[in-house]
Structures are given as C-alpha cells and as structure tokens.
Amino acid sequence: KAHSRAGLSLLQLGRFAEAQASYIRAVKLEPTVDGYLAGLRQATERLHEKSTNAVNRQTEAEKTKANGNAALSAGDFPTAVALYTMALAIIQPAANGNQGLQQNLAVYSSNRSAAFAKLQHWDFALADGEAAKRG
C-alpha cells in the first residue's frame, strides 16, 4: 500500500514520472489491485497527455509493449501486467476513431490477459480477453 499511497501523493503534486514509478512497484507486488492499475494508468496518461500525435503515441506504446513481451517471456508476469497497462494508457487517447490503433488496443489487452492468466488471476484475464475481442 505504501507504494500506491506515494504514487497518489506524487500524482497530486504533478510529479507524474515518480508517481508512475511508485505505481509500477505497487503493481509488481500486487498486480490485481484495481486501484494500483488505475493509478498506474492515470500517471501514464498524465505523462503523455501533451503528446497529441498518434504516431508518437503509437511508437511509445509499441516500445512499452515490447518490454512487456520481454517480461512475459522471462516469466516476470507482474512486470508484464504493469507494462501492458502503460501501453494501453499511452495509446487509448489516440485510438478513438482510428481503426489501426483500436487493433493495437486489442493486442495490448490480449497480451495483458495472457500475463494475468500466467498469474492465474482468471477474472482479470477474462476481462482483458473480452476487451481484446471488442477491439
């Protein structure tokens, strides 16, 4: 809880990179706490809110997804969850009305579903799997 509380405080202070780092640590410890995932998503969104260029967002999200893939392959499933959550947060604002970016959202959700499944957190895996189908 300490990492999450620090993340919330840092977020409110406008220290978004530090907030993101705190939430990453919280998610690594407890990857299925909704509040930690929401905080990580919000910190990531705030870090990237000035980037309105869809191409820049897509590039950054793809790098983050690649890091998530590496974590998943290495068996570091909580880190994979954190990285896929960040990729989703980066691309989401640019995806509305953009078919290609909608497909990216589906891929990131599917990947995060796989990470949750590896952790045997079936409700979260199912939710992301359903989100991927809608994408």
XYZ file of N, CA, C and O in Angstrom:
540
model
N 0.809 -1.203 0.000
C 0.000 0.000 0.000
C 0.850 1.264 0.000
O 0.422 2.285 -0.497
N 2.024 1.166 0.568
C 2.876 2.354 0.676
C 3.226 2.913 -0.698
O 3.198 4.132 -0.903
N 3.545 2.030 -1.646
C 3.893 2.498 -2.985
C 2.701 3.183 -3.648
O 2.857 4.202 -4.322
N 1.519 2.625 -3.440
C 0.317 3.225 -4.018
C 0.019 4.590 -3.400
O -0.321 5.541 -4.106
N 0.169 4.688 -2.107
C -0.080 5.977 -1.431
C 0.930 7.024 -1.872
O 0.577 8.187 -2.097
N 2.170 6.602 -2.017
C 3.186 7.524 -2.525
C 2.838 7.938 -3.951
O 2.942 9.117 -4.309
N 2.413 6.968 -4.764
C 2.035 7.265 -6.142
C 0.908 8.282 -6.210
O 0.959 9.221 -7.005
N -0.092 8.103 -5.375
C -1.217 9.043 -5.348
C -0.756 10.437 -4.953
O -1.131 11.431 -5.589
N 0.084 10.527 -3.931
C 0.591 11.830 -3.496
C 1.411 12.495 -4.596
O 1.235 13.681 -4.885
N 2.278 11.718 -5.223
C 3.110 12.262 -6.309
C 2.257 12.698 -7.495
O 2.531 13.722 -8.119
N 1.222 11.931 -7.775
C 0.307 12.288 -8.869
C -0.350 13.633 -8.590
O -0.402 14.505 -9.461
N -0.811 13.820 -7.352
C -1.465 15.069 -6.979
C -0.496 16.249 -6.992
O -0.911 17.387 -7.218
N 0.785 15.965 -6.784
C 1.802 17.014 -6.817
C 2.305 17.308 -8.225
O 3.147 18.173 -8.422
N 1.789 16.569 -9.205
C 2.204 16.780 -10.586
C 3.536 16.139 -10.928
O 4.131 16.446 -11.955
N 4.006 15.246 -10.090
C 5.279 14.561 -10.318
C 4.966 13.188 -10.944
O 5.054 12.152 -10.303
N 4.579 13.243 -12.218
C 3.983 12.095 -12.879
C 4.948 10.938 -13.101
O 4.565 9.774 -12.963
N 6.194 11.212 -13.436
C 7.164 10.133 -13.644
C 7.418 9.382 -12.338
O 7.486 8.144 -12.329
N 7.535 10.119 -11.247
C 7.738 9.474 -9.950
C 6.495 8.702 -9.521
O 6.602 7.608 -8.938
N 5.320 9.268 -9.817
C 4.069 8.578 -9.497
C 3.986 7.268 -10.274
O 3.641 6.218 -9.716
N 4.343 7.330 -11.554
C 4.322 6.127 -12.380
C 5.260 5.068 -11.795
O 4.896 3.894 -11.674
N 6.455 5.463 -11.402
C 7.418 4.524 -10.827
C 6.881 3.891 -9.540
O 7.055 2.681 -9.323
N 6.213 4.668 -8.709
C 5.640 4.126 -7.474
C 4.528 3.130 -7.774
O 4.449 2.070 -7.144
N 3.686 3.486 -8.721
C 2.599 2.565 -9.087
C 3.139 1.296 -9.749
O 2.581 0.213 -9.555
N 4.213 1.396 -10.515
C 4.815 0.197 -11.097
C 5.251 -0.745 -9.976
O 4.994 -1.954 -10.022
N 5.901 -0.195 -8.948
C 6.326 -1.025 -7.818
C 5.120 -1.658 -7.127
O 5.161 -2.831 -6.746
N 4.033 -0.906 -6.981
C 2.829 -1.441 -6.342
C 2.234 -2.580 -7.176
O 1.867 -3.630 -6.635
N 2.157 -2.386 -8.493
C 1.588 -3.414 -9.367
C 2.473 -4.659 -9.374
O 1.971 -5.785 -9.399
N 3.785 -4.480 -9.331
C 4.682 -5.639 -9.286
C 4.429 -6.487 -8.040
O 4.555 -7.704 -8.078
N 4.089 -5.836 -6.940
C 3.822 -6.561 -5.693
C 2.427 -7.178 -5.679
O 2.248 -8.288 -5.170
N 1.453 -6.452 -6.207
C 0.065 -6.919 -6.207
C -0.589 -6.523 -7.539
O -1.245 -5.491 -7.630
N -0.425 -7.355 -8.560
C -0.858 -6.971 -9.904
C -2.363 -6.952 -10.143
O -2.798 -6.510 -11.209
N -3.155 -7.388 -9.184
C -4.597 -7.418 -9.423
C -5.379 -6.460 -8.532
O -6.590 -6.607 -8.377
N -4.721 -5.476 -7.986
C -5.431 -4.459 -7.203
C -5.865 -3.361 -8.174
O -5.019 -2.680 -8.767
N -7.170 -3.235 -8.334
C -7.712 -2.273 -9.305
C -7.179 -0.862 -9.088
O -6.878 -0.157 -10.047
N -7.075 -0.442 -7.851
C -6.597 0.904 -7.560
C -5.164 1.134 -8.020
O -4.824 2.223 -8.489
N -4.335 0.114 -7.905
C -2.948 0.236 -8.349
C -2.891 0.335 -9.871
O -2.142 1.149 -10.423
N -3.690 -0.495 -10.540
C -3.731 -0.459 -12.012
C -4.283 0.879 -12.498
O -3.767 1.469 -13.449
N -5.319 1.377 -11.826
C -5.904 2.669 -12.203
C -4.914 3.802 -11.970
O -4.803 4.717 -12.797
N -4.195 3.756 -10.868
C -3.196 4.787 -10.597
C -2.079 4.773 -11.624
O -1.645 5.830 -12.099
N -1.621 3.572 -11.977
C -0.580 3.456 -12.999
C -1.072 3.996 -14.335
O -0.366 4.733 -15.017
N -2.302 3.658 -14.670
C -2.882 4.155 -15.924
C -2.964 5.679 -15.909
O -2.582 6.345 -16.873
N -3.444 6.239 -14.799
C -3.594 7.698 -14.715
C -2.239 8.398 -14.764
O -2.088 9.413 -15.467
N -1.250 7.893 -14.055
C 0.077 8.512 -14.073
C 0.658 8.467 -15.486
O 1.243 9.452 -15.963
N 0.470 7.343 -16.171
C 0.983 7.208 -17.534
C 0.258 8.151 -18.488
O 0.887 8.795 -19.329
N -1.050 8.240 -18.354
C -1.822 9.171 -19.195
C -1.338 10.601 -18.996
O -1.178 11.346 -19.956
N -1.111 10.981 -17.744
C -0.675 12.357 -17.455
C 0.716 12.621 -18.020
O 0.992 13.718 -18.504
N 1.578 11.621 -17.980
C 2.923 11.773 -18.545
C 2.878 12.024 -20.049
O 3.719 12.722 -20.597
N 1.890 11.457 -20.703
C 1.829 11.514 -22.162
C 0.721 12.425 -22.687
O 0.498 12.465 -23.895
N 0.079 13.185 -21.816
C -1.065 13.979 -22.241
C -0.705 15.095 -23.237
O -1.543 15.492 -24.026
N 0.513 15.554 -23.223
C 0.896 16.620 -24.153
C 1.221 16.089 -25.538
O 1.290 16.850 -26.496
N 1.401 14.802 -25.642
C 1.693 14.183 -26.938
C 0.375 13.856 -27.631
O -0.254 12.837 -27.355
N -0.044 14.744 -28.519
C -1.298 14.527 -29.228
C -1.081 13.813 -30.558
O -2.034 13.412 -31.208
N 0.150 13.651 -30.949
C 0.492 12.999 -32.204
C 0.303 11.485 -32.063
O 0.981 10.840 -31.255
N -0.601 10.917 -32.858
C -0.911 9.490 -32.777
C 0.306 8.636 -33.107
O 0.511 7.572 -32.498
N 1.131 9.081 -34.031
C 2.319 8.300 -34.412
C 3.295 8.222 -33.242
O 3.840 7.150 -32.939
N 3.512 9.334 -32.558
C 4.411 9.335 -31.394
C 3.878 8.434 -30.287
O 4.634 7.682 -29.674
N 2.573 8.516 -30.054
C 1.958 7.673 -29.026
C 2.092 6.194 -29.399
O 2.388 5.350 -28.560
N 1.861 5.897 -30.668
C 1.946 4.506 -31.106
C 3.375 3.981 -30.943
O 3.584 2.858 -30.480
N 4.349 4.789 -31.308
C 5.748 4.387 -31.170
C 6.094 4.105 -29.715
O 6.707 3.077 -29.389
N 5.697 4.994 -28.830
C 5.980 4.814 -27.402
C 5.238 3.591 -26.847
O 5.801 2.817 -26.062
N 3.994 3.426 -27.242
C 3.215 2.275 -26.771
C 3.820 0.961 -27.258
O 3.872 -0.017 -26.511
N 4.299 0.938 -28.492
C 4.908 -0.281 -29.039
C 6.202 -0.634 -28.301
O 6.480 -1.804 -28.054
N 6.986 0.383 -27.942
C 8.206 0.138 -27.154
C 7.835 -0.451 -25.787
O 8.480 -1.389 -25.309
N 6.817 0.099 -25.192
C 6.376 -0.371 -23.876
C 5.839 -1.792 -23.979
O 6.134 -2.643 -23.126
N 5.072 -2.070 -25.038
C 4.563 -3.425 -25.264
C 5.716 -4.407 -25.458
O 5.693 -5.523 -24.924
N 6.735 -4.004 -26.204
C 7.889 -4.880 -26.428
C 8.573 -5.223 -25.104
O 8.992 -6.373 -24.882
N 8.677 -4.241 -24.220
C 9.234 -4.506 -22.892
C 8.336 -5.460 -22.104
O 8.817 -6.314 -21.360
N 7.029 -5.298 -22.277
C 6.080 -6.218 -21.646
C 6.244 -7.631 -22.187
O 6.206 -8.609 -21.423
N 6.439 -7.745 -23.494
C 6.657 -9.063 -24.095
C 7.917 -9.716 -23.531
O 7.935 -10.916 -23.253
N 8.973 -8.919 -23.359
C 10.219 -9.446 -22.800
C 9.997 -9.916 -21.359
O 10.491 -10.984 -20.971
N 9.260 -9.138 -20.582
C 8.976 -9.532 -19.196
C 8.146 -10.813 -19.165
O 8.408 -11.717 -18.360
N 7.155 -10.898 -20.044
C 6.317 -12.092 -20.112
C 7.161 -13.314 -20.470
O 7.052 -14.370 -19.826
N 8.016 -13.171 -21.459
C 8.886 -14.277 -21.875
C 9.846 -14.704 -20.773
O 10.177 -15.883 -20.655
N 10.258 -13.744 -19.958
C 11.189 -14.029 -18.863
C 10.482 -14.579 -17.621
O 11.133 -14.921 -16.644
N 9.153 -14.633 -17.664
C 8.405 -15.134 -16.521
C 8.122 -14.096 -15.459
O 7.651 -14.425 -14.375
N 8.392 -12.838 -15.752
C 8.120 -11.746 -14.810
C 6.724 -11.197 -15.114
O 6.574 -10.125 -15.710
N 5.720 -11.948 -14.709
C 4.345 -11.642 -15.087
C 3.806 -10.351 -14.472
O 3.116 -9.594 -15.166
N 4.098 -10.029 -13.207
C 3.632 -8.749 -12.669
C 4.197 -7.544 -13.433
O 3.483 -6.569 -13.682
N 5.469 -7.618 -13.824
C 6.048 -6.523 -14.610
C 5.371 -6.433 -15.970
O 5.100 -5.333 -16.461
N 5.081 -7.575 -16.572
C 4.374 -7.582 -17.853
C 3.018 -6.899 -17.718
O 2.631 -6.089 -18.570
N 2.292 -7.205 -16.641
C 0.995 -6.555 -16.404
C 1.167 -5.045 -16.340
O 0.415 -4.285 -16.963
N 2.171 -4.584 -15.604
C 2.412 -3.138 -15.469
C 2.715 -2.514 -16.827
O 2.161 -1.462 -17.180
N 3.570 -3.149 -17.608
C 3.969 -2.577 -18.898
C 2.818 -2.570 -19.905
O 2.627 -1.592 -20.633
N 2.034 -3.626 -19.946
C 0.875 -3.637 -20.857
C -0.166 -2.603 -20.423
O -0.810 -1.973 -21.267
N -0.310 -2.407 -19.116
C -1.224 -1.371 -18.618
C -0.760 0.003 -19.093
O -1.566 0.832 -19.529
N 0.546 0.227 -19.048
C 1.096 1.503 -19.516
C 0.892 1.667 -21.024
O 0.531 2.752 -21.491
N 1.113 0.605 -21.795
C 0.914 0.687 -23.243
C -0.533 1.039 -23.564
O -0.798 1.874 -24.439
N -1.462 0.430 -22.846
C -2.879 0.750 -23.049
C -3.157 2.221 -22.738
O -3.884 2.895 -23.487
N -2.580 2.719 -21.658
C -2.803 4.113 -21.261
C -2.214 5.094 -22.265
O -2.781 6.162 -22.502
N -1.107 4.734 -22.854
C -0.460 5.627 -23.820
C -1.289 5.747 -25.088
O -1.483 6.836 -25.629
N -1.798 4.631 -25.578
C -2.452 4.622 -26.890
C -3.944 4.966 -26.830
O -4.509 5.458 -27.808
N -4.593 4.722 -25.699
C -6.048 4.900 -25.584
C -6.544 6.261 -26.066
O -7.485 6.312 -26.869
N -5.953 7.384 -25.641
C -6.497 8.679 -26.071
C -6.445 8.906 -27.588
O -7.263 9.635 -28.131
N -5.503 8.285 -28.261
C -5.367 8.479 -29.704
C -6.164 7.458 -30.507
O -6.285 7.585 -31.720
N -6.718 6.455 -29.839
C -7.344 5.332 -30.550
C -8.773 5.596 -30.994
O -9.265 4.914 -31.904
N -9.440 6.550 -30.389
C -10.837 6.799 -30.755
C -10.957 7.164 -32.228
O -10.369 8.134 -32.684
N -11.695 6.344 -32.956
C -11.916 6.599 -34.376
C -10.770 6.170 -35.275
O -10.829 6.354 -36.480
N -9.727 5.579 -34.719
C -8.573 5.153 -35.511
C -8.522 3.624 -35.483
O -8.151 3.024 -34.475
N -8.907 3.002 -36.584
C -9.016 1.540 -36.653
C -7.698 0.840 -36.330
O -7.675 -0.153 -35.630
N -6.596 1.370 -36.846
C -5.296 0.761 -36.588
C -4.933 0.775 -35.122
O -4.432 -0.220 -34.577
N -5.188 1.898 -34.458
C -4.866 1.999 -33.040
C -5.836 1.187 -32.189
O -5.453 0.672 -31.135
N -7.071 1.036 -32.678
C -8.021 0.155 -31.994
C -7.493 -1.282 -31.986
O -7.615 -1.994 -30.997
N -6.864 -1.669 -33.101
C -6.265 -3.008 -33.182
C -5.120 -3.138 -32.172
O -4.962 -4.178 -31.543
N -4.331 -2.071 -32.026
C -3.256 -2.088 -31.026
C -3.825 -2.288 -29.624
O -3.273 -3.059 -28.831
N -4.921 -1.594 -29.321
C -5.562 -1.762 -28.013
C -5.948 -3.220 -27.788
O -5.763 -3.761 -26.692
N -6.476 -3.850 -28.829
C -6.876 -5.254 -28.713
C -5.664 -6.143 -28.427
O -5.719 -7.041 -27.579
N -4.556 -5.875 -29.105
C -3.336 -6.667 -28.899
C -2.813 -6.470 -27.476
O -2.470 -7.438 -26.779
N -2.749 -5.226 -27.004
C -2.243 -4.959 -25.666
C -3.134 -5.612 -24.604
O -2.639 -6.173 -23.625
N -4.454 -5.550 -24.813
C -5.380 -6.193 -23.875
C -5.197 -7.706 -23.882
O -5.207 -8.351 -22.832
N -5.023 -8.266 -25.069
C -4.804 -9.708 -25.182
C -3.510 -10.123 -24.480
O -3.470 -11.132 -23.757
N -2.471 -9.342 -24.662
C -1.195 -9.645 -24.014
C -1.311 -9.564 -22.494
O -0.791 -10.410 -21.771
N -2.013 -8.536 -22.033
C -2.180 -8.413 -20.581
C -3.040 -9.561 -20.048
O -2.788 -10.080 -18.965
N -4.007 -9.989 -20.845
C -4.811 -11.152 -20.472
C -3.923 -12.376 -20.283
O -4.091 -13.144 -19.330
N -2.968 -12.562 -21.176
C -2.042 -13.698 -21.062
C -1.223 -13.603 -19.776
O -1.009 -14.612 -19.092
N -0.769 -12.402 -19.444
C 0.012 -12.225 -18.215
C -0.842 -12.542 -16.984
O -0.382 -13.223 -16.060
N -2.083 -12.062 -16.976
C -2.974 -12.383 -15.863
C -3.237 -13.883 -15.788
O -3.306 -14.456 -14.695
N -3.386 -14.524 -16.935
C -3.608 -15.972 -16.946
C -2.406 -16.709 -16.363
O -2.563 -17.673 -15.606
N -1.196 -16.263 -16.688
C 0.004 -16.885 -16.132
C 0.043 -16.738 -14.610
O 0.583 -17.587 -13.909
N -0.544 -15.658 -14.118
C -0.625 -15.439 -12.672
C -1.825 -16.159 -12.056
O -2.026 -16.105 -10.846
N -2.635 -16.796 -12.907
C -3.853 -17.493 -12.511
C -4.881 -16.562 -11.877
O -5.616 -16.942 -10.972
N -4.940 -15.352 -12.385
C -5.961 -14.387 -11.988
C -6.989 -14.354 -13.118
O -6.941 -13.515 -14.021
N -7.888 -15.321 -13.037
C -8.773 -15.621 -14.159
C -9.783 -14.519 -14.451
O -10.104 -14.293 -15.623
N -10.297 -13.847 -13.430
C -11.265 -12.770 -13.689
C -10.630 -11.636 -14.487
O -11.235 -11.103 -15.421
N -9.410 -11.282 -14.134
C -8.708 -10.226 -14.855
C -8.351 -10.687 -16.267
O -8.456 -9.912 -17.220
N -7.931 -11.946 -16.390
C -7.605 -12.486 -17.716
C -8.839 -12.472 -18.607
O -8.762 -12.103 -19.789
N -9.973 -12.858 -18.056
C -11.219 -12.868 -18.832
C -11.625 -11.452 -19.246
O -11.989 -11.222 -20.403
N -11.535 -10.511 -18.330
C -11.923 -9.128 -18.643
C -11.081 -8.572 -19.788
O -11.609 -7.938 -20.712
N -9.780 -8.804 -19.741
C -8.916 -8.315 -20.818
C -9.151 -9.081 -22.110
O -9.076 -8.510 -23.198
N -9.427 -10.369 -22.009
C -9.756 -11.140 -23.204
C -11.016 -10.620 -23.880
O -11.076 -10.496 -25.105
N -12.008 -10.284 -23.073
C -13.252 -9.708 -23.619
C -12.988 -8.347 -24.254
O -13.526 -8.018 -25.313
N -12.148 -7.539 -23.611
C -11.786 -6.229 -24.179
C -11.075 -6.403 -25.504
O -11.302 -5.634 -26.459
N -10.224 -7.405 -25.594
C -9.489 -7.653 -26.846
C -10.457 -8.038 -27.968
O -10.269 -7.623 -29.112
N -11.476 -8.796 -27.658
C -12.464 -9.186 -28.668
C -13.233 -7.983 -29.212
O -13.602 -7.948 -30.384
N -13.458 -7.000 -28.349
C -14.186 -5.799 -28.782
C -13.338 -4.886 -29.654
O -13.855 -4.058 -30.371
N -12.003 -5.019 -29.542
C -11.094 -4.127 -30.255
C -11.030 -4.382 -31.668
O -11.454 -4.246 -32.653
